[in-house]
PDB file of C-alpha atoms in Angstrom:
ATOM      1  CA  UNK A   1      69.037 110.037 -51.810  1.00  0.00           C
ATOM      2  CA  UNK A   2      66.343 107.702 -53.712  1.00  0.00           C
ATOM      3  CA  UNK A   3      66.898 104.679 -50.817  1.00  0.00           C
ATOM      4  CA  UNK A   4      66.872 107.198 -48.296  1.00  0.00           C
ATOM      5  CA  UNK A   5      63.917 108.539 -49.371  1.00  0.00           C
ATOM      6  CA  UNK A   6      61.921 105.681 -49.449  1.00  0.00           C
ATOM      7  CA  UNK A   7      63.918 104.679 -46.029  1.00  0.00           C
ATOM      8  CA  UNK A   8      62.324 107.610 -44.346  1.00  0.00           C
ATOM      9  CA  UNK A   9      58.772 108.108 -46.686  1.00  0.00           C
ATOM     10  CA  UNK A  10      56.224 106.148 -43.928  1.00  0.00           C
ATOM     11  CA  UNK A  11      53.589 105.861 -47.006  1.00  0.00           C
ATOM     12  CA  UNK A  12      55.428 103.372 -48.797  1.00  0.00           C
ATOM     13  CA  UNK A  13      54.861  99.804 -48.213  1.00  0.00           C
ATOM     14  CA  UNK A  14      56.085  98.540 -51.294  1.00  0.00           C
ATOM     15  CA  UNK A  15      59.963  98.959 -50.799  1.00  0.00           C
ATOM     16  CA  UNK A  16      61.070  97.687 -47.375  1.00  0.00           C
ATOM     17  CA  UNK A  17      64.080  97.172 -45.789  1.00  0.00           C
ATOM     18  CA  UNK A  18      65.132  94.127 -47.447  1.00  0.00           C
ATOM     19  CA  UNK A  19      64.319  95.648 -50.725  1.00  0.00           C
ATOM     20  CA  UNK A  20      67.045  98.307 -49.558  1.00  0.00           C
ATOM     21  CA  UNK A  21      69.515  96.403 -48.562  1.00  0.00           C
ATOM     22  CA  UNK A  22      69.523  93.901 -51.933  1.00  0.00           C
ATOM     23  CA  UNK A  23      69.744  97.569 -54.109  1.00  0.00           C
ATOM     24  CA  UNK A  24      72.444  98.948 -51.505  1.00  0.00           C
ATOM     25  CA  UNK A  25      74.439  95.903 -52.051  1.00  0.00           C
ATOM     26  CA  UNK A  26      73.790  95.793 -55.527  1.00  0.00           C
ATOM     27  CA  UNK A  27      75.003  99.276 -55.817  1.00  0.00           C
ATOM     28  CA  UNK A  28      78.334  98.308 -53.948  1.00  0.00           C
ATOM     29  CA  UNK A  29      79.472  95.715 -56.367  1.00  0.00           C
ATOM     30  CA  UNK A  30      78.798  97.371 -59.371  1.00  0.00           C
ATOM     31  CA  UNK A  31      80.503 100.381 -57.576  1.00  0.00           C
ATOM     32  CA  UNK A  32      83.833  98.464 -57.834  1.00  0.00           C
ATOM     33  CA  UNK A  33      83.385  98.305 -61.367  1.00  0.00           C
ATOM     34  CA  UNK A  34      83.293 102.037 -61.397  1.00  0.00           C
ATOM     35  CA  UNK A  35      86.206 102.140 -59.573  1.00  0.00           C
ATOM     36  CA  UNK A  36      88.690  99.431 -59.738  1.00  0.00           C
ATOM     37  CA  UNK A  37      86.859  98.495 -63.500  1.00  0.00           C
ATOM     38  CA  UNK A  38      88.288  94.858 -62.558  1.00  0.00           C
ATOM     39  CA  UNK A  39      84.517  93.167 -63.267  1.00  0.00           C
ATOM     40  CA  UNK A  40      83.761  90.824 -66.255  1.00  0.00           C
ATOM     41  CA  UNK A  41      80.845  91.597 -68.487  1.00  0.00           C
ATOM     42  CA  UNK A  42      79.661  88.059 -67.099  1.00  0.00           C
ATOM     43  CA  UNK A  43      80.045  89.147 -63.672  1.00  0.00           C
ATOM     44  CA  UNK A  44      78.169  92.295 -63.893  1.00  0.00           C
ATOM     45  CA  UNK A  45      75.324  90.864 -65.776  1.00  0.00           C
ATOM     46  CA  UNK A  46      75.302  87.751 -63.183  1.00  0.00           C
ATOM     47  CA  UNK A  47      75.046  91.111 -60.374  1.00  0.00           C
ATOM     48  CA  UNK A  48      72.171  92.200 -62.665  1.00  0.00           C
ATOM     49  CA  UNK A  49      70.309  88.684 -63.134  1.00  0.00           C
ATOM     50  CA  UNK A  50      70.556  88.148 -59.201  1.00  0.00           C
ATOM     51  CA  UNK A  51      69.050  90.848 -58.263  1.00  0.00           C
ATOM     52  CA  UNK A  52      66.707  91.655 -60.597  1.00  0.00           C
ATOM     53  CA  UNK A  53      65.372  87.820 -59.426  1.00  0.00           C
ATOM     54  CA  UNK A  54      65.357  89.295 -56.037  1.00  0.00           C
ATOM     55  CA  UNK A  55      63.102  91.965 -56.657  1.00  0.00           C
ATOM     56  CA  UNK A  56      60.824  90.230 -58.740  1.00  0.00           C
ATOM     57  CA  UNK A  57      60.542  86.989 -56.043  1.00  0.00           C
ATOM     58  CA  UNK A  58      60.361  89.677 -53.207  1.00  0.00           C
ATOM     59  CA  UNK A  59      57.798  92.281 -54.973  1.00  0.00           C
ATOM     60  CA  UNK A  60      55.756  89.164 -56.746  1.00  0.00           C
ATOM     61  CA  UNK A  61      56.483  90.876 -59.885  1.00  0.00           C
ATOM     62  CA  UNK A  62      54.964  88.762 -62.899  1.00  0.00           C
ATOM     63  CA  UNK A  63      54.451  89.334 -66.674  1.00  0.00           C
ATOM     64  CA  UNK A  64      51.752  87.177 -67.261  1.00  0.00           C
ATOM     65  CA  UNK A  65      49.376  88.230 -69.945  1.00  0.00           C
ATOM     66  CA  UNK A  66      50.971  90.365 -73.380  1.00  0.00           C
ATOM     67  CA  UNK A  67      47.736  89.693 -75.371  1.00  0.00           C
ATOM     68  CA  UNK A  68      49.474  86.871 -77.364  1.00  0.00           C
ATOM     69  CA  UNK A  69      47.446  83.808 -77.226  1.00  0.00           C
ATOM     70  CA  UNK A  70      50.779  81.689 -77.724  1.00  0.00           C
ATOM     71  CA  UNK A  71      53.132  83.825 -75.424  1.00  0.00           C
ATOM     72  CA  UNK A  72      50.074  84.258 -72.723  1.00  0.00           C
ATOM     73  CA  UNK A  73      49.861  79.776 -72.597  1.00  0.00           C
ATOM     74  CA  UNK A  74      53.656  80.089 -71.432  1.00  0.00           C
ATOM     75  CA  UNK A  75      53.238  82.945 -68.897  1.00  0.00           C
ATOM     76  CA  UNK A  76      50.710  81.463 -67.302  1.00  0.00           C
ATOM     77  CA  UNK A  77      53.134  78.855 -65.389  1.00  0.00           C
ATOM     78  CA  UNK A  78      54.583  81.470 -62.571  1.00  0.00           C
ATOM     79  CA  UNK A  79      58.196  80.033 -63.216  1.00  0.00           C
ATOM     80  CA  UNK A  80      57.936  81.159 -66.812  1.00  0.00           C
ATOM     81  CA  UNK A  81      56.683  84.279 -65.676  1.00  0.00           C
ATOM     82  CA  UNK A  82      58.971  84.761 -62.736  1.00  0.00           C
ATOM     83  CA  UNK A  83      61.746  83.931 -65.175  1.00  0.00           C
ATOM     84  CA  UNK A  84      60.751  86.360 -67.901  1.00  0.00           C
ATOM     85  CA  UNK A  85      59.969  89.434 -65.946  1.00  0.00           C
ATOM     86  CA  UNK A  86      63.682  88.549 -64.242  1.00  0.00           C
ATOM     87  CA  UNK A  87      65.308  88.543 -67.687  1.00  0.00           C
ATOM     88  CA  UNK A  88      63.390  91.391 -69.220  1.00  0.00           C
ATOM     89  CA  UNK A  89      63.999  93.956 -66.341  1.00  0.00           C
ATOM     90  CA  UNK A  90      68.006  92.549 -66.599  1.00  0.00           C
ATOM     91  CA  UNK A  91      68.312  93.448 -70.495  1.00  0.00           C
ATOM     92  CA  UNK A  92      66.770  96.566 -69.647  1.00  0.00           C
ATOM     93  CA  UNK A  93      69.043  97.814 -66.897  1.00  0.00           C
ATOM     94  CA  UNK A  94      72.021  96.710 -69.529  1.00  0.00           C
ATOM     95  CA  UNK A  95      70.163  99.192 -72.014  1.00  0.00           C
ATOM     96  CA  UNK A  96      70.241 102.086 -69.934  1.00  0.00           C
ATOM     97  CA  UNK A  97      74.162 101.013 -69.594  1.00  0.00           C
ATOM     98  CA  UNK A  98      74.769 101.028 -73.099  1.00  0.00           C
ATOM     99  CA  UNK A  99      72.927 104.457 -73.738  1.00  0.00           C
ATOM    100  CA  UNK A 100      75.088 105.806 -71.286  1.00  0.00           C
ATOM    101  CA  UNK A 101      77.271 107.461 -73.400  1.00  0.00           C
ATOM    102  CA  UNK A 102      77.250 111.296 -73.428  1.00  0.00           C
ATOM    103  CA  UNK A 103      76.121 113.885 -70.701  1.00  0.00           C
ATOM    104  CA  UNK A 104      72.549 113.814 -69.622  1.00  0.00           C
ATOM    105  CA  UNK A 105      71.622 111.726 -72.406  1.00  0.00           C
ATOM    106  CA  UNK A 106      70.588 108.098 -69.971  1.00  0.00           C
ATOM    107  CA  UNK A 107      69.285 110.868 -67.031  1.00  0.00           C
ATOM    108  CA  UNK A 108      67.396 113.137 -69.734  1.00  0.00           C
ATOM    109  CA  UNK A 109      65.566 110.136 -70.888  1.00  0.00           C
ATOM    110  CA  UNK A 110      64.984 108.789 -67.109  1.00  0.00           C
ATOM    111  CA  UNK A 111      63.448 112.078 -66.721  1.00  0.00           C
ATOM    112  CA  UNK A 112      61.326 111.943 -69.693  1.00  0.00           C
ATOM    113  CA  UNK A 113      60.271 108.043 -68.525  1.00  0.00           C
ATOM    114  CA  UNK A 114      60.138 108.601 -64.800  1.00  0.00           C
ATOM    115  CA  UNK A 115      57.642 111.708 -65.870  1.00  0.00           C
ATOM    116  CA  UNK A 116      55.054 109.554 -67.710  1.00  0.00           C
ATOM    117  CA  UNK A 117      54.843 106.857 -64.978  1.00  0.00           C
ATOM    118  CA  UNK A 118      54.255 109.526 -62.740  1.00  0.00           C
ATOM    119  CA  UNK A 119      51.160 110.836 -64.913  1.00  0.00           C
ATOM    120  CA  UNK A 120      49.571 107.746 -65.533  1.00  0.00           C
ATOM    121  CA  UNK A 121      50.368 106.532 -61.669  1.00  0.00           C
ATOM    122  CA  UNK A 122      47.850 109.586 -60.689  1.00  0.00           C
ATOM    123  CA  UNK A 123      45.737 108.993 -63.202  1.00  0.00           C
ATOM    124  CA  UNK A 124      44.987 105.624 -62.279  1.00  0.00           C
ATOM    125  CA  UNK A 125      45.175 107.073 -58.801  1.00  0.00           C
ATOM    126  CA  UNK A 126      48.069 104.764 -57.522  1.00  0.00           C
ATOM    127  CA  UNK A 127      49.727 106.960 -54.574  1.00  0.00           C
ATOM    128  CA  UNK A 128      52.416 104.713 -53.716  1.00  0.00           C
ATOM    129  CA  UNK A 129      53.742 104.224 -57.686  1.00  0.00           C
ATOM    130  CA  UNK A 130      53.360 107.970 -58.051  1.00  0.00           C
ATOM    131  CA  UNK A 131      55.218 108.693 -54.852  1.00  0.00           C
ATOM    132  CA  UNK A 132      58.040 105.893 -55.729  1.00  0.00           C
ATOM    133  CA  UNK A 133      58.359 107.515 -59.773  1.00  0.00           C
ATOM    134  CA  UNK A 134      58.099 111.083 -58.046  1.00  0.00           C
ATOM    135  CA  UNK A 135      61.461 110.206 -55.727  1.00  0.00           C
ATOM    136  CA  UNK A 136      63.540 108.940 -58.312  1.00  0.00           C
ATOM    137  CA  UNK A 137      62.907 111.481 -60.836  1.00  0.00           C
ATOM    138  CA  UNK A 138      63.632 114.845 -58.442  1.00  0.00           C
ATOM    139  CA  UNK A 139      66.886 112.085 -57.139  1.00  0.00           C
ATOM    140  CA  UNK A 140      67.568 111.788 -61.131  1.00  0.00           C
ATOM    141  CA  UNK A 141      66.880 115.662 -61.308  1.00  0.00           C
ATOM    142  CA  UNK A 142      69.680 116.509 -58.720  1.00  0.00           C
ATOM    143  CA  UNK A 143      72.222 114.584 -60.558  1.00  0.00           C
ATOM    144  CA  UNK A 144      71.440 115.635 -63.766  1.00  0.00           C
ATOM    145  CA  UNK A 145      72.249 119.786 -63.243  1.00  0.00           C
ATOM    146  CA  UNK A 146      75.394 118.372 -61.937  1.00  0.00           C
ATOM    147  CA  UNK A 147      75.891 116.122 -65.430  1.00  0.00           C
ATOM    148  CA  UNK A 148      74.336 117.980 -68.046  1.00  0.00           C
ATOM    149  CA  UNK A 149      75.986 120.005 -69.759  1.00  0.00           C
ATOM    150  CA  UNK A 150      79.285 120.172 -68.797  1.00  0.00           C
ATOM    151  CA  UNK A 151      79.449 116.554 -67.138  1.00  0.00           C
ATOM    152  CA  UNK A 152      81.005 117.270 -63.579  1.00  0.00           C
ATOM    153  CA  UNK A 153      79.715 113.683 -62.457  1.00  0.00           C
ATOM    154  CA  UNK A 154      78.422 111.050 -63.954  1.00  0.00           C
ATOM    155  CA  UNK A 155      76.243 107.419 -63.436  1.00  0.00           C
ATOM    156  CA  UNK A 156      78.910 104.994 -63.987  1.00  0.00           C
ATOM    157  CA  UNK A 157      77.716 101.384 -64.570  1.00  0.00           C
ATOM    158  CA  UNK A 158      75.930 101.566 -60.637  1.00  0.00           C
ATOM    159  CA  UNK A 159      74.039 104.196 -61.346  1.00  0.00           C
ATOM    160  CA  UNK A 160      72.937 103.656 -65.335  1.00  0.00           C
ATOM    161  CA  UNK A 161      71.934 100.232 -63.844  1.00  0.00           C
ATOM    162  CA  UNK A 162      70.257 101.222 -60.794  1.00  0.00           C
ATOM    163  CA  UNK A 163      68.157 103.734 -62.822  1.00  0.00           C
ATOM    164  CA  UNK A 164      67.574 101.104 -65.820  1.00  0.00           C
ATOM    165  CA  UNK A 165      66.290  98.369 -62.676  1.00  0.00           C
ATOM    166  CA  UNK A 166      64.314 100.670 -60.780  1.00  0.00           C
ATOM    167  CA  UNK A 167      62.646 102.337 -63.728  1.00  0.00           C
ATOM    168  CA  UNK A 168      61.337  99.194 -64.894  1.00  0.00           C
ATOM    169  CA  UNK A 169      60.393  97.542 -61.560  1.00  0.00           C
ATOM    170  CA  UNK A 170      58.111 100.540 -61.204  1.00  0.00           C
ATOM    171  CA  UNK A 171      56.654 100.392 -64.843  1.00  0.00           C
ATOM    172  CA  UNK A 172      55.776  96.668 -64.090  1.00  0.00           C
ATOM    173  CA  UNK A 173      54.594  97.263 -60.704  1.00  0.00           C
ATOM    174  CA  UNK A 174      52.399  99.977 -62.068  1.00  0.00           C
ATOM    175  CA  UNK A 175      50.829  97.771 -65.007  1.00  0.00           C
ATOM    176  CA  UNK A 176      50.654  94.578 -62.692  1.00  0.00           C
ATOM    177  CA  UNK A 177      48.326  97.015 -60.420  1.00  0.00           C
ATOM    178  CA  UNK A 178      45.682  98.344 -62.874  1.00  0.00           C
ATOM    179  CA  UNK A 179      43.456  96.691 -64.948  1.00  0.00           C
ATOM    180  CA  UNK A 180      43.538  99.229 -67.837  1.00  0.00           C
ATOM    181  CA  UNK A 181      47.090  99.533 -68.895  1.00  0.00           C
ATOM    182  CA  UNK A 182      48.805  97.038 -71.082  1.00  0.00           C
ATOM    183  CA  UNK A 183      52.145  95.052 -70.389  1.00  0.00           C
ATOM    184  CA  UNK A 184      53.109  96.864 -73.859  1.00  0.00           C
ATOM    185  CA  UNK A 185      53.498  99.735 -72.530  1.00  0.00           C
ATOM    186  CA  UNK A 186      56.083  99.229 -70.866  1.00  0.00           C
ATOM    187  CA  UNK A 187      57.937  97.894 -74.076  1.00  0.00           C
ATOM    188  CA  UNK A 188      56.871 101.065 -75.681  1.00  0.00           C
ATOM    189  CA  UNK A 189      58.442 103.458 -73.105  1.00  0.00           C
ATOM    190  CA  UNK A 190      61.552 101.162 -73.159  1.00  0.00           C
ATOM    191  CA  UNK A 191      62.001 100.208 -76.505  1.00  0.00           C
ATOM    192  CA  UNK A 192      65.223 102.813 -77.405  1.00  0.00           C
ATOM    193  CA  UNK A 193      67.020 100.990 -74.301  1.00  0.00           C
ATOM    194  CA  UNK A 194      65.916  97.937 -75.018  1.00  0.00           C
ATOM    195  CA  UNK A 195      66.475  97.805 -78.771  1.00  0.00           C
ATOM    196  CA  UNK A 196      70.006  99.473 -78.496  1.00  0.00           C
ATOM    197  CA  UNK A 197      70.832  96.576 -76.578  1.00  0.00           C
ATOM    198  CA  UNK A 198      69.505  93.605 -78.306  1.00  0.00           C
ATOM    199  CA  UNK A 199      70.700  95.543 -81.924  1.00  0.00           C
ATOM    200  CA  UNK A 200      74.207  96.079 -80.918  1.00  0.00           C
ATOM    201  CA  UNK A 201      74.403  92.728 -80.028  1.00  0.00           C
ATOM    202  CA  UNK A 202      73.377  91.405 -83.239  1.00  0.00           C
ATOM    203  CA  UNK A 203      75.342  93.852 -84.915  1.00  0.00           C
ATOM    204  CA  UNK A 204      78.680  92.816 -82.771  1.00  0.00           C
ATOM    205  CA  UNK A 205      78.122  88.985 -83.390  1.00  0.00           C
ATOM    206  CA  UNK A 206      77.490  88.901 -86.967  1.00  0.00           C
ATOM    207  CA  UNK A 207      78.832  92.109 -88.492  1.00  0.00           C
ATOM    208  CA  UNK A 208      81.302  93.117 -86.113  1.00  0.00           C
ATOM    209  CA  UNK A 209      82.442  89.639 -85.678  1.00  0.00           C
ATOM    210  CA  UNK A 210      83.173  90.259 -81.763  1.00  0.00           C
ATOM    211  CA  UNK A 211      82.102  89.199 -78.763  1.00  0.00           C
ATOM    212  CA  UNK A 212      78.743  90.243 -77.826  1.00  0.00           C
ATOM    213  CA  UNK A 213      79.141  91.779 -74.689  1.00  0.00           C
ATOM    214  CA  UNK A 214      82.551  93.762 -75.780  1.00  0.00           C
ATOM    215  CA  UNK A 215      82.180  97.758 -75.333  1.00  0.00           C
ATOM    216  CA  UNK A 216      82.677  99.767 -79.003  1.00  0.00           C
ATOM    217  CA  UNK A 217      81.735 103.036 -80.111  1.00  0.00           C
ATOM    218  CA  UNK A 218      79.597 102.194 -83.053  1.00  0.00           C
ATOM    219  CA  UNK A 219      76.328 103.100 -81.062  1.00  0.00           C
ATOM    220  CA  UNK A 220      73.674 105.471 -81.962  1.00  0.00           C
ATOM    221  CA  UNK A 221      74.457 108.330 -80.470  1.00  0.00           C
ATOM    222  CA  UNK A 222      78.157 107.775 -81.176  1.00  0.00           C
ATOM    223  CA  UNK A 223      77.265 107.535 -84.950  1.00  0.00           C
ATOM    224  CA  UNK A 224      75.112 111.129 -84.420  1.00  0.00           C
ATOM    225  CA  UNK A 225      78.234 112.733 -82.285  1.00  0.00           C
ATOM    226  CA  UNK A 226      80.627 111.809 -85.155  1.00  0.00           C
ATOM    227  CA  UNK A 227      78.616 112.549 -88.220  1.00  0.00           C
ATOM    228  CA  UNK A 228      75.854 114.914 -87.414  1.00  0.00           C
ATOM    229  CA  UNK A 229      76.732 117.055 -84.273  1.00  0.00           C
ATOM    230  CA  UNK A 230      79.271 119.482 -86.065  1.00  0.00           C
ATOM    231  CA  UNK A 231      81.667 120.323 -82.786  1.00  0.00           C
ATOM    232  CA  UNK A 232      82.986 123.683 -84.705  1.00  0.00           C
ATOM    233  CA  UNK A 233      79.901 125.349 -83.738  1.00  0.00           C
ATOM    234  CA  UNK A 234      80.495 125.030 -80.002  1.00  0.00           C
ATOM    235  CA  UNK A 235      82.904 127.048 -77.975  1.00  0.00           C
ATOM    236  CA  UNK A 236      83.487 124.444 -75.300  1.00  0.00           C
ATOM    237  CA  UNK A 237      83.683 120.407 -76.160  1.00  0.00           C
ATOM    238  CA  UNK A 238      80.912 119.638 -73.611  1.00  0.00           C
ATOM    239  CA  UNK A 239      78.409 121.699 -75.366  1.00  0.00           C
ATOM    240  CA  UNK A 240      79.218 119.194 -78.346  1.00  0.00           C
ATOM    241  CA  UNK A 241      78.904 116.158 -76.049  1.00  0.00           C
ATOM    242  CA  UNK A 242      75.232 117.119 -74.357  1.00  0.00           C
ATOM    243  CA  UNK A 243      74.460 118.261 -78.105  1.00  0.00           C
ATOM    244  CA  UNK A 244      74.306 114.681 -79.147  1.00  0.00           C
ATOM    245  CA  UNK A 245      72.378 113.848 -75.830  1.00  0.00           C
ATOM    246  CA  UNK A 246      69.635 116.629 -77.060  1.00  0.00           C
ATOM    247  CA  UNK A 247      69.214 115.232 -80.330  1.00  0.00           C
ATOM    248  CA  UNK A 248      69.098 111.114 -79.088  1.00  0.00           C
ATOM    249  CA  UNK A 249      66.326 112.154 -76.222  1.00  0.00           C
ATOM    250  CA  UNK A 250      64.061 113.961 -78.534  1.00  0.00           C
ATOM    251  CA  UNK A 251      64.653 110.547 -80.584  1.00  0.00           C
ATOM    252  CA  UNK A 252      63.867 108.596 -77.952  1.00  0.00           C
ATOM    253  CA  UNK A 253      60.722 110.555 -77.511  1.00  0.00           C
ATOM    254  CA  UNK A 254      59.356 109.576 -80.877  1.00  0.00           C
ATOM    255  CA  UNK A 255      58.231 105.956 -78.458  1.00  0.00           C
ATOM    256  CA  UNK A 256      57.824 107.334 -74.969  1.00  0.00           C
ATOM    257  CA  UNK A 257      55.339 110.267 -75.934  1.00  0.00           C
ATOM    258  CA  UNK A 258      52.688 108.142 -77.911  1.00  0.00           C
ATOM    259  CA  UNK A 259      53.364 105.509 -75.408  1.00  0.00           C
ATOM    260  CA  UNK A 260      51.847 107.803 -72.816  1.00  0.00           C
ATOM    261  CA  UNK A 261      48.833 108.047 -75.160  1.00  0.00           C
ATOM    262  CA  UNK A 262      48.397 105.041 -76.146  1.00  0.00           C
ATOM    263  CA  UNK A 263      48.936 103.126 -72.973  1.00  0.00           C
ATOM    264  CA  UNK A 264      45.225 101.178 -73.176  1.00  0.00           C
ATOM    265  CA  UNK A 265      46.240 100.016 -76.686  1.00  0.00           C
ATOM    266  CA  UNK A 266      47.950  97.276 -77.506  1.00  0.00           C
ATOM    267  CA  UNK A 267      47.832  97.071 -80.855  1.00  0.00           C
ATOM    268  CA  UNK A 268      48.924 101.009 -80.689  1.00  0.00           C
ATOM    269  CA  UNK A 269      52.072 100.053 -78.458  1.00  0.00           C
ATOM    270  CA  UNK A 270      53.538  97.352 -80.565  1.00  0.00           C
ATOM    271  CA  UNK A 271      53.441  99.840 -83.831  1.00  0.00           C
ATOM    272  CA  UNK A 272      54.984 102.203 -81.696  1.00  0.00           C
ATOM    273  CA  UNK A 273      57.556  99.962 -81.077  1.00  0.00           C
ATOM    274  CA  UNK A 274      57.855  98.233 -84.534  1.00  0.00           C
ATOM    275  CA  UNK A 275      58.140 102.177 -85.708  1.00  0.00           C
ATOM    276  CA  UNK A 276      61.086 103.062 -83.584  1.00  0.00           C
ATOM    277  CA  UNK A 277      62.779  99.911 -84.366  1.00  0.00           C
ATOM    278  CA  UNK A 278      62.557 100.788 -88.005  1.00  0.00           C
ATOM    279  CA  UNK A 279      63.541 104.941 -87.506  1.00  0.00           C
ATOM    280  CA  UNK A 280      66.609 103.535 -85.108  1.00  0.00           C
ATOM    281  CA  UNK A 281      68.039 101.056 -87.920  1.00  0.00           C
ATOM    282  CA  UNK A 282      67.431 103.563 -90.674  1.00  0.00           C
ATOM    283  CA  UNK A 283      69.449 106.030 -89.135  1.00  0.00           C
ATOM    284  CA  UNK A 284      72.073 103.572 -87.910  1.00  0.00           C
ATOM    285  CA  UNK A 285      72.240 102.036 -91.544  1.00  0.00           C
ATOM    286  CA  UNK A 286      72.414 106.063 -93.338  1.00  0.00           C
ATOM    287  CA  UNK A 287      74.924 106.970 -91.117  1.00  0.00           C
ATOM    288  CA  UNK A 288      77.069 104.075 -90.905  1.00  0.00           C
TER     289      UNK A 288
END
């Protein structure tokens, strides 16, 4: 629905036919995993990196100014900036896939993030990012009403990667096209899936002694489902599942909403990231 909408919308110049083709091929490739389950994690990661690189190149995306002199000296190099942006978007897409564990969790988080992006784009007078965010938001809402709370349909890898990738692209484009918003706004906005990914990779390698990308049920949303949500209070198992998503979206909101309030304050945004990581880690350790 998102791809059809941007293809039909004459007011959009950012996403052309070439970008549509990139996204369609990417979704079809990852959809093979949802249907057949034959793709290795390395193959999916490679597909995400390639797709991210093509989008970064085609849209001239470039994270080049983080306000940290040492990092900025490296990011001034176009090649380094392109690689950094590509890796950042790939990590974000993977993070979205990791948090996609319960009905309405990834979609609910995406709706919250896209609402913020749409609001900020409207405030800084960027009609294209506003319209793209609105289209993706409405497309996600259409999915959400069938996914939450009964789980009639699911995102799968294709849907989760797609949502993470496009949301990240829109956020970077928004910051790149305005002088008033910091790139730390993007990290603060998406710190939940990003930290979920980084924390899980470290946990698997150092604590669980398993492969970095090996799937498990030790994410924070799994621990909340097991140890916080009391399923005996719910008449149907789906409600217990969805209650976990509500709790996790509220936790994620502790960084998303402040990111909107202090979108132009790099120090505050960095602090928001640190606070969220501390909250996540302390909750995980307590429940673990």
